């Protein structure tokens, strides 16, 4: 048994997708992006997820919450391992928290994604949130249908490599390489 939420009723659950270098045994070397959003009962269009990777990666440039001038709440802090964590909470046009969040743990890059985790998080037990939800077991199903990238940049990058070797008979040899 458990509580079944009705259509359009807000639930305490957040879906999350976490991607990056995730090492369970080495949190100090872990770096990842995490996107969270609320789950609504049924086939609600609110359950569709669209992540703006440009915005997500742009949050890394801020070294202080005061530097951020966009919409939403933005905080930066360090955990007990010294890892810098950037936390963005989306606000709607009226300044109300939407339940959508971005967490940047460490210094991840999209080019070095080694693992993707997906799951559910119960906001009911989080400190800092009003406990407005029903308690107890929640029953239901969550389906993950498609995972795709759209509007992928296809611009060509540039790379340079140079190597020089100088040998002076049997006296000396110099090698220089630049990547």
Coordinates of N, CA and C in Angstrom, one line a residue:
X1 N 0.8 -1.2 0.0 CA 0.0 0.0 0.0 C 0.9 1.2 0.0
X2 N 0.3 2.3 -0.4 CA 1.0 3.6 -0.4 C 0.0 4.7 -1.0
X3 N 0.5 5.9 -0.9 CA -0.4 7.0 -1.4 C -0.2 7.1 -2.9
X4 N -1.3 7.3 -3.6 CA -1.3 7.5 -5.1 C -1.7 8.9 -5.3
X5 N -0.7 9.7 -5.9 CA -1.0 11.1 -6.2 C -1.9 11.2 -7.4
X6 N -2.8 12.2 -7.4 CA -3.7 12.5 -8.5 C -3.1 13.4 -9.5
X7 N -3.7 13.4 -10.7 CA -3.2 14.3 -11.8 C -3.0 15.7 -11.3
X8 N -1.9 16.3 -11.7 CA -1.6 17.7 -11.5 C -1.2 18.0 -10.0
X9 N -1.4 17.0 -9.1 CA -1.0 17.2 -7.7 C 0.5 17.1 -7.6
X10 N 1.1 18.1 -6.9 CA 2.6 18.1 -6.7 C 3.0 16.9 -5.8
X11 N 4.0 16.2 -6.2 CA 4.6 15.1 -5.4 C 5.9 15.6 -4.7
X12 N 6.3 14.9 -3.7 CA 7.6 15.2 -3.1 C 8.8 14.7 -3.9
X13 N 8.6 14.0 -5.0 CA 9.6 13.4 -5.8 C 10.2 14.3 -6.8
X14 N 11.5 14.2 -6.9 CA 12.3 14.9 -8.0 C 13.0 13.8 -8.8
X15 N 12.9 13.9 -10.1 CA 13.7 13.1 -11.0 C 15.1 13.7 -11.1
X16 N 16.2 13.0 -11.1 CA 17.5 13.6 -11.4 C 18.2 12.8 -12.4
X17 N 19.1 13.5 -13.2 CA 20.0 12.9 -14.1 C 21.4 13.5 -13.7
X18 N 22.4 12.7 -13.5 CA 23.7 13.1 -13.1 C 24.7 12.5 -14.1
X19 N 25.6 13.4 -14.6 CA 26.5 12.9 -15.6 C 27.9 13.6 -15.4
X20 N 28.9 12.8 -15.6 CA 30.3 13.3 -15.4 C 31.2 12.2 -15.0
X21 N 32.3 12.5 -14.3 CA 33.2 11.5 -13.7 C 32.7 11.3 -12.3
X22 N 32.1 10.1 -12.1 CA 31.5 9.8 -10.8 C 32.2 8.6 -10.2
X23 N 32.9 8.8 -9.1 CA 33.6 7.7 -8.4 C 33.1 7.6 -7.0
X24 N 32.4 6.4 -6.8 CA 31.8 6.2 -5.5 C 32.8 6.2 -4.3
X25 N 34.0 5.7 -4.6 CA 35.0 5.6 -3.6 C 36.0 6.8 -3.5
X26 N 35.9 7.7 -4.4 CA 36.8 8.9 -4.4 C 36.0 10.2 -4.6
X27 N 35.3 10.7 -3.6 CA 34.5 11.9 -3.8 C 35.3 13.1 -4.1
X28 N 36.5 13.2 -3.7 CA 37.3 14.4 -4.0 C 37.7 14.5 -5.5
X29 N 37.7 13.4 -6.2 CA 38.1 13.4 -7.6 C 36.8 13.3 -8.5
X30 N 35.7 13.3 -7.9 CA 34.4 13.2 -8.6 C 34.0 14.6 -9.1
X31 N 33.6 14.7 -10.4 CA 33.0 15.9 -10.9 C 31.8 15.6 -11.8
X32 N 30.7 16.3 -11.5 CA 29.5 16.0 -12.3 C 28.6 17.1 -12.4
X33 N 27.7 17.1 -13.4 CA 26.5 17.9 -13.5 C 25.3 17.1 -13.0
X34 N 24.4 17.8 -12.3 CA 23.1 17.1 -12.0 C 22.0 18.1 -12.2
X35 N 20.9 17.6 -12.9 CA 19.7 18.3 -13.2 C 18.6 17.6 -12.4
X36 N 17.7 18.4 -11.7 CA 16.6 17.8 -11.0 C 15.3 18.6 -11.4
X37 N 14.2 17.8 -11.4 CA 12.9 18.5 -11.6 C 11.9 17.6 -11.0
X38 N 10.7 18.3 -10.6 CA 9.6 17.6 -9.9 C 9.0 16.6 -10.9
X39 N 8.4 15.6 -10.3 CA 7.6 14.6 -11.0 C 6.1 14.8 -10.7
X40 N 5.3 14.8 -11.8 CA 3.9 14.9 -11.7 C 3.2 13.6 -12.1
X41 N 2.1 13.3 -11.5 CA 1.4 12.0 -11.8 C 0.9 12.0 -13.3
X42 N 0.9 10.8 -13.8 CA 0.3 10.6 -15.2 C 1.3 11.0 -16.3
X43 N 0.7 11.1 -17.4 CA 1.4 11.5 -18.6 C 1.4 13.0 -18.8
X44 N 1.8 13.8 -17.7 CA 1.8 15.2 -17.7 C 2.9 15.8 -18.5
X45 N 2.7 16.8 -19.3 CA 3.8 17.4 -20.1 C 4.8 18.0 -19.2
X46 N 4.4 18.3 -17.9 CA 5.4 18.9 -17.0 C 6.5 17.9 -16.7
X47 N 6.3 16.6 -17.0 CA 7.3 15.6 -16.7 C 8.4 15.6 -17.8
X48 N 8.1 16.3 -18.9 CA 9.2 16.3 -20.0 C 10.3 17.1 -19.5
X49 N 11.5 16.7 -19.9 CA 12.7 17.4 -19.4 C 13.5 17.9 -20.6
X50 N 13.9 19.1 -20.5 CA 14.7 19.7 -21.5 C 15.8 20.5 -20.8
X51 N 17.1 20.1 -21.0 CA 18.2 20.6 -20.3 C 19.0 21.5 -21.3
X52 N 19.2 22.7 -20.9 CA 20.0 23.7 -21.7 C 21.4 23.5 -21.3
X53 N 22.2 22.8 -22.1 CA 23.6 22.5 -21.8 C 24.5 23.7 -21.8
X54 N 24.1 24.7 -22.6 CA 24.9 26.0 -22.6 C 24.7 26.7 -21.3
X55 N 23.5 26.8 -20.8 CA 23.3 27.4 -19.5 C 23.9 26.6 -18.4
X56 N 23.7 25.3 -18.4 CA 24.3 24.4 -17.4 C 25.8 24.6 -17.3
X57 N 26.5 24.6 -18.4 CA 28.0 24.8 -18.3 C 28.4 26.2 -18.0
X58 N 27.6 27.2 -18.3 CA 27.9 28.6 -18.1 C 27.9 28.9 -16.6
X59 N 27.2 28.1 -15.8 CA 27.2 28.3 -14.3 C 28.6 28.1 -13.7
X60 N 29.5 27.3 -14.4 CA 30.8 27.0 -13.8 C 31.7 28.3 -13.8
X61 N 31.4 29.3 -14.6 CA 32.2 30.5 -14.7 C 32.1 31.3 -13.4
X62 N 31.1 31.2 -12.6 CA 30.9 32.0 -11.4 C 31.7 31.5 -10.2
X63 N 32.5 32.3 -9.6 CA 33.3 32.0 -8.5 C 32.7 32.4 -7.2
X64 N 31.7 33.3 -7.3 CA 30.9 33.8 -6.2 C 29.5 33.9 -6.5
X65 N 28.6 33.7 -5.6 CA 27.2 33.8 -5.9 C 26.8 35.3 -6.2
X66 N 27.6 36.2 -5.7 CA 27.4 37.6 -6.1 C 27.6 37.9 -7.5
X67 N 28.4 37.1 -8.2 CA 28.7 37.3 -9.6 C 27.5 37.0 -10.5
X68 N 26.7 36.1 -10.0 CA 25.5 35.6 -10.8 C 24.4 36.7 -10.8
X69 N 24.0 37.1 -12.0 CA 23.0 38.2 -12.1 C 21.7 37.7 -12.8
X70 N 21.6 36.4 -13.1 CA 20.4 35.9 -13.8 C 19.2 35.7 -12.8
X71 N 18.2 35.1 -13.4 CA 17.0 34.7 -12.6 C 17.3 33.4 -11.8
X72 N 16.7 33.3 -10.7 CA 16.9 32.1 -9.9 C 17.9 32.3 -8.7
X73 N 17.9 31.4 -7.8 CA 18.8 31.4 -6.6 C 20.1 30.7 -7.0
X74 N 21.2 31.3 -6.7 CA 22.5 30.7 -7.0 C 23.4 30.7 -5.8
X75 N 23.9 29.6 -5.3 CA 24.8 29.5 -4.2 C 26.1 28.7 -4.5
X76 N 27.1 29.1 -3.9 CA 28.4 28.3 -4.0 C 28.9 28.0 -2.6
X77 N 29.3 26.7 -2.4 CA 29.9 26.3 -1.2 C 30.8 25.2 -1.4
X78 N 31.6 24.8 -0.3 CA 32.5 23.7 -0.4 C 32.0 22.6 0.6
X79 N 32.2 21.4 0.2 CA 31.8 20.3 1.1 C 33.0 20.0 2.0
X80 N 32.9 18.9 2.9 CA 33.9 18.6 3.8 C 35.2 18.1 3.1
X81 N 35.1 17.7 1.9 CA 36.3 17.2 1.1 C 37.0 18.4 0.4
X82 N 36.4 19.6 0.5 CA 36.9 20.8 -0.2 C 36.5 20.9 -1.6
X83 N 35.5 20.1 -2.0 CA 35.0 20.2 -3.4 C 34.0 21.4 -3.5
X84 N 34.2 22.2 -4.5 CA 33.3 23.4 -4.7 C 32.0 22.9 -5.4
X85 N 30.9 23.3 -4.8 CA 29.6 22.9 -5.3 C 28.8 24.2 -5.7
X86 N 28.3 24.2 -6.9 CA 27.5 25.3 -7.4 C 26.0 24.8 -7.4
X87 N 25.1 25.6 -6.9 CA 23.7 25.1 -6.8 C 22.8 26.2 -7.3
X88 N 22.0 25.9 -8.3 CA 21.1 26.8 -8.9 C 19.7 26.3 -8.7
X89 N 18.8 27.2 -8.3 CA 17.3 26.8 -8.1 C 16.5 27.8 -9.0
X90 N 15.8 27.2 -9.9 CA 15.0 28.0 -10.9 C 13.8 28.6 -10.2
X91 N 13.5 29.9 -10.5 CA 12.3 30.6 -10.0 C 11.5 31.0 -11.2
X92 N 10.1 31.0 -11.0 CA 9.3 31.4 -12.1 C 9.2 32.9 -12.1
X93 N 8.4 33.5 -13.0 CA 8.4 35.0 -13.2 C 7.9 35.7 -11.9
X94 N 7.1 34.9 -11.0 CA 6.6 35.5 -9.8 C 7.6 35.3 -8.6
X95 N 8.8 34.7 -8.9 CA 9.8 34.5 -7.9 C 9.5 33.2 -7.0
X96 N 8.6 32.3 -7.5 CA 8.3 31.1 -6.8 C 9.2 30.0 -7.3
X97 N 9.7 29.2 -6.3 CA 10.6 28.0 -6.6 C 9.8 27.0 -7.5
X98 N 10.4 26.6 -8.6 CA 9.8 25.7 -9.6 C 10.0 24.2 -9.3
X99 N 11.0 23.9 -8.4 CA 11.5 22.6 -8.2 C 12.6 22.1 -9.1
X100 N 12.9 22.9 -10.1 CA 14.0 22.6 -11.0 C 15.3 23.1 -10.4
X101 N 16.3 22.3 -10.5 CA 17.6 22.6 -9.9 C 18.8 22.1 -10.7
X102 N 19.9 22.8 -10.6 CA 21.2 22.3 -11.2 C 22.2 22.3 -10.1
X103 N 22.9 21.2 -10.1 CA 24.0 21.1 -9.1 C 25.3 20.8 -10.0
X104 N 26.3 21.6 -9.7 CA 27.6 21.3 -10.4 C 28.6 21.0 -9.2
X105 N 29.0 19.8 -9.3 CA 29.9 19.2 -8.2 C 31.3 19.2 -8.8
X106 N 32.2 20.0 -8.3 CA 33.6 20.0 -8.8 C 33.7 20.8 -10.1
X107 N 34.6 20.4 -10.9 CA 34.8 21.0 -12.2 C 34.6 20.1 -13.4
X108 N 33.3 19.6 -13.6 CA 33.1 18.7 -14.7 C 33.2 19.3 -16.1
X109 N 33.4 18.5 -17.1 CA 33.3 18.9 -18.5 C 32.5 17.9 -19.2
X110 N 31.8 18.4 -20.2 CA 30.9 17.5 -21.0 C 31.8 16.6 -21.9
X111 N 33.0 16.9 -22.1 CA 33.9 16.1 -22.9 C 34.4 14.9 -22.1
X112 N 34.3 14.9 -20.8 CA 34.8 13.8 -20.0 C 33.8 13.0 -19.2
X113 N 32.6 12.9 -19.8 CA 31.5 12.2 -19.1 C 31.8 10.7 -19.2
X114 N 31.9 10.1 -18.0 CA 32.2 8.6 -17.9 C 31.0 7.8 -17.5
X115 N 30.0 8.5 -16.8 CA 28.9 7.8 -16.3 C 27.7 8.7 -16.2
X116 N 26.5 8.1 -16.4 CA 25.2 8.8 -16.3 C 24.4 8.0 -15.3
X117 N 23.9 8.7 -14.3 CA 23.0 8.1 -13.3 C 21.7 8.8 -13.4
X118 N 20.6 8.1 -13.3 CA 19.3 8.6 -13.2 C 18.6 8.0 -12.0
X119 N 17.7 8.8 -11.4 CA 17.0 8.3 -10.2 C 15.9 9.2 -9.7
X120 N 15.4 8.9 -8.5 CA 14.4 9.7 -7.9 C 14.9 10.2 -6.5
X121 N 14.5 11.3 -6.1 CA 14.9 11.9 -4.8 C 13.7 12.4 -4.1
X122 N 13.6 12.1 -2.8 CA 12.4 12.5 -2.0 C 12.7 13.9 -1.4
X123 N 12.1 14.9 -1.8 CA 12.3 16.3 -1.3 C 11.7 16.4 0.1
X124 N 10.8 15.5 0.5 CA 10.2 15.6 1.8 C 11.2 15.6 2.9
X125 N 12.2 14.8 2.8 CA 13.2 14.6 3.9 C 14.3 15.7 3.9
X126 N 14.3 16.6 2.9 CA 15.4 17.6 2.8 C 15.2 18.7 3.8
X127 N 16.2 19.2 4.4 CA 16.2 20.4 5.2 C 16.0 21.6 4.3
X128 N 15.4 22.6 4.7 CA 15.2 23.8 3.9 C 14.0 23.8 3.1
X129 N 13.3 22.7 3.0 CA 12.0 22.7 2.3 C 10.9 22.6 3.3
X130 N 9.8 23.3 3.0 CA 8.6 23.1 3.9 C 8.0 21.7 3.6
X131 N 7.7 21.0 4.7 CA 7.1 19.7 4.5 C 5.7 19.8 4.2
X132 N 5.4 20.0 2.9 CA 4.0 20.2 2.5 C 3.4 18.9 1.9
X133 N 4.2 17.9 1.9 CA 3.7 16.6 1.2 C 3.2 15.6 2.2
X134 N 2.4 14.7 1.7 CA 1.9 13.6 2.5 C 3.1 12.6 2.8
X135 N 3.1 12.0 4.0 CA 4.2 11.2 4.3 C 3.8 9.7 4.1
X136 N 4.8 8.9 4.2 CA 4.6 7.4 4.0 C 5.0 7.0 2.6
X137 N 4.7 5.8 2.3 CA 5.1 5.2 1.1 C 4.3 5.8 -0.1
X138 N 5.1 6.0 -1.2 CA 4.5 6.5 -2.4 C 4.6 5.4 -3.4
X139 N 3.5 5.1 -4.1 CA 3.5 4.0 -5.1 C 3.3 4.6 -6.5
X140 N 3.9 3.9 -7.5 CA 3.7 4.4 -8.9 C 4.9 3.8 -9.7
X141 N 4.9 4.3 -11.0 CA 6.0 3.9 -11.9 C 6.6 5.2 -12.5
X142 N 7.8 5.1 -12.9 CA 8.5 6.2 -13.6 C 9.1 5.5 -14.8
X143 N 8.8 6.1 -16.0 CA 9.3 5.5 -17.2 C 10.3 6.6 -17.8
X144 N 11.4 6.1 -18.3 CA 12.4 6.9 -19.0 C 12.3 6.5 -20.4
X145 N 11.8 7.3 -21.2 CA 11.5 6.9 -22.6 C 12.6 7.2 -23.6
X146 N 13.1 8.4 -23.7 CA 14.1 8.8 -24.7 C 15.1 9.6 -24.0
X147 N 16.3 9.5 -24.5 CA 17.4 10.3 -24.1 C 18.1 10.7 -25.4
X148 N 18.0 12.0 -25.8 CA 18.6 12.4 -27.0 C 19.2 13.8 -26.9
X149 N 20.1 14.1 -27.8 CA 20.6 15.5 -27.9 C 20.0 16.1 -29.2
X150 N 19.7 17.4 -29.1 CA 19.2 18.1 -30.2 C 20.0 19.4 -30.4
X151 N 20.0 20.0 -31.6 CA 20.8 21.2 -31.8 C 22.2 21.0 -31.4
X152 N 22.8 19.9 -31.8 CA 24.2 19.7 -31.4 C 25.1 20.5 -32.3
X153 N 26.1 21.2 -31.7 CA 27.0 22.0 -32.5 C 27.9 21.1 -33.3
X154 N 28.1 21.4 -34.5 CA 28.9 20.6 -35.4 C 30.1 21.4 -35.9
X155 N 30.4 22.5 -35.3 CA 31.6 23.3 -35.7 C 32.9 22.6 -35.5
X156 N 33.8 22.8 -36.4 CA 35.1 22.1 -36.3 C 35.9 22.9 -35.4
X157 N 36.6 22.1 -34.5 CA 37.6 22.7 -33.6 C 39.0 22.7 -34.2
X158 N 39.9 23.4 -33.6 CA 41.2 23.4 -34.1 C 42.2 22.9 -33.0
X159 N 43.2 22.2 -33.5 CA 44.2 21.7 -32.6 C 45.6 21.9 -33.3
X160 N 46.6 22.2 -32.5 CA 47.9 22.4 -33.0 C 48.9 21.5 -32.3
X161 N 49.9 21.0 -33.0 CA 50.9 20.2 -32.4 C 52.2 20.5 -33.2
X162 N 53.3 20.7 -32.5 CA 54.6 21.0 -33.1 C 55.6 20.2 -32.3
X163 N 56.6 19.8 -33.1 CA 57.7 19.0 -32.5 C 59.0 19.4 -33.2
X164 N 60.0 19.6 -32.5 CA 61.3 20.0 -33.1 C 62.4 19.2 -32.4
X165 N 63.4 18.8 -33.2 CA 64.5 18.0 -32.7 C 65.8 18.6 -33.3
X166 N 66.7 18.9 -32.4 CA 68.0 19.4 -32.8 C 69.1 18.5 -32.3
X167 N 70.0 18.0 -33.2 CA 71.1 17.2 -32.8 C 72.4 17.9 -33.3
X168 N 73.3 18.0 -32.4 CA 74.6 18.6 -32.7 C 75.6 17.5 -32.6
X169 N 75.8 16.8 -33.8 CA 76.7 15.7 -33.8 C 76.5 14.7 -32.7
X170 N 77.6 14.4 -32.0 CA 77.5 13.5 -30.8 C 77.5 14.3 -29.5
X171 N 77.5 15.6 -29.6 CA 77.6 16.5 -28.4 C 76.3 16.6 -27.7
X172 N 75.2 16.9 -28.4 CA 73.9 17.2 -27.7 C 72.7 16.9 -28.6
X173 N 71.6 16.7 -27.9 CA 70.4 16.5 -28.6 C 69.2 17.2 -27.8
X174 N 68.4 18.0 -28.5 CA 67.3 18.8 -27.9 C 66.0 18.4 -28.6
X175 N 65.1 18.1 -27.8 CA 63.7 17.8 -28.3 C 62.7 18.8 -27.6
X176 N 61.9 19.4 -28.4 CA 60.8 20.3 -27.9 C 59.5 19.9 -28.6
X177 N 58.5 19.8 -27.8 CA 57.2 19.5 -28.4 C 56.1 20.4 -27.7
X178 N 55.2 20.9 -28.4 CA 54.1 21.8 -28.0 C 52.8 21.2 -28.4
X179 N 51.9 21.0 -27.5 CA 50.5 20.5 -27.9 C 49.5 21.6 -27.7

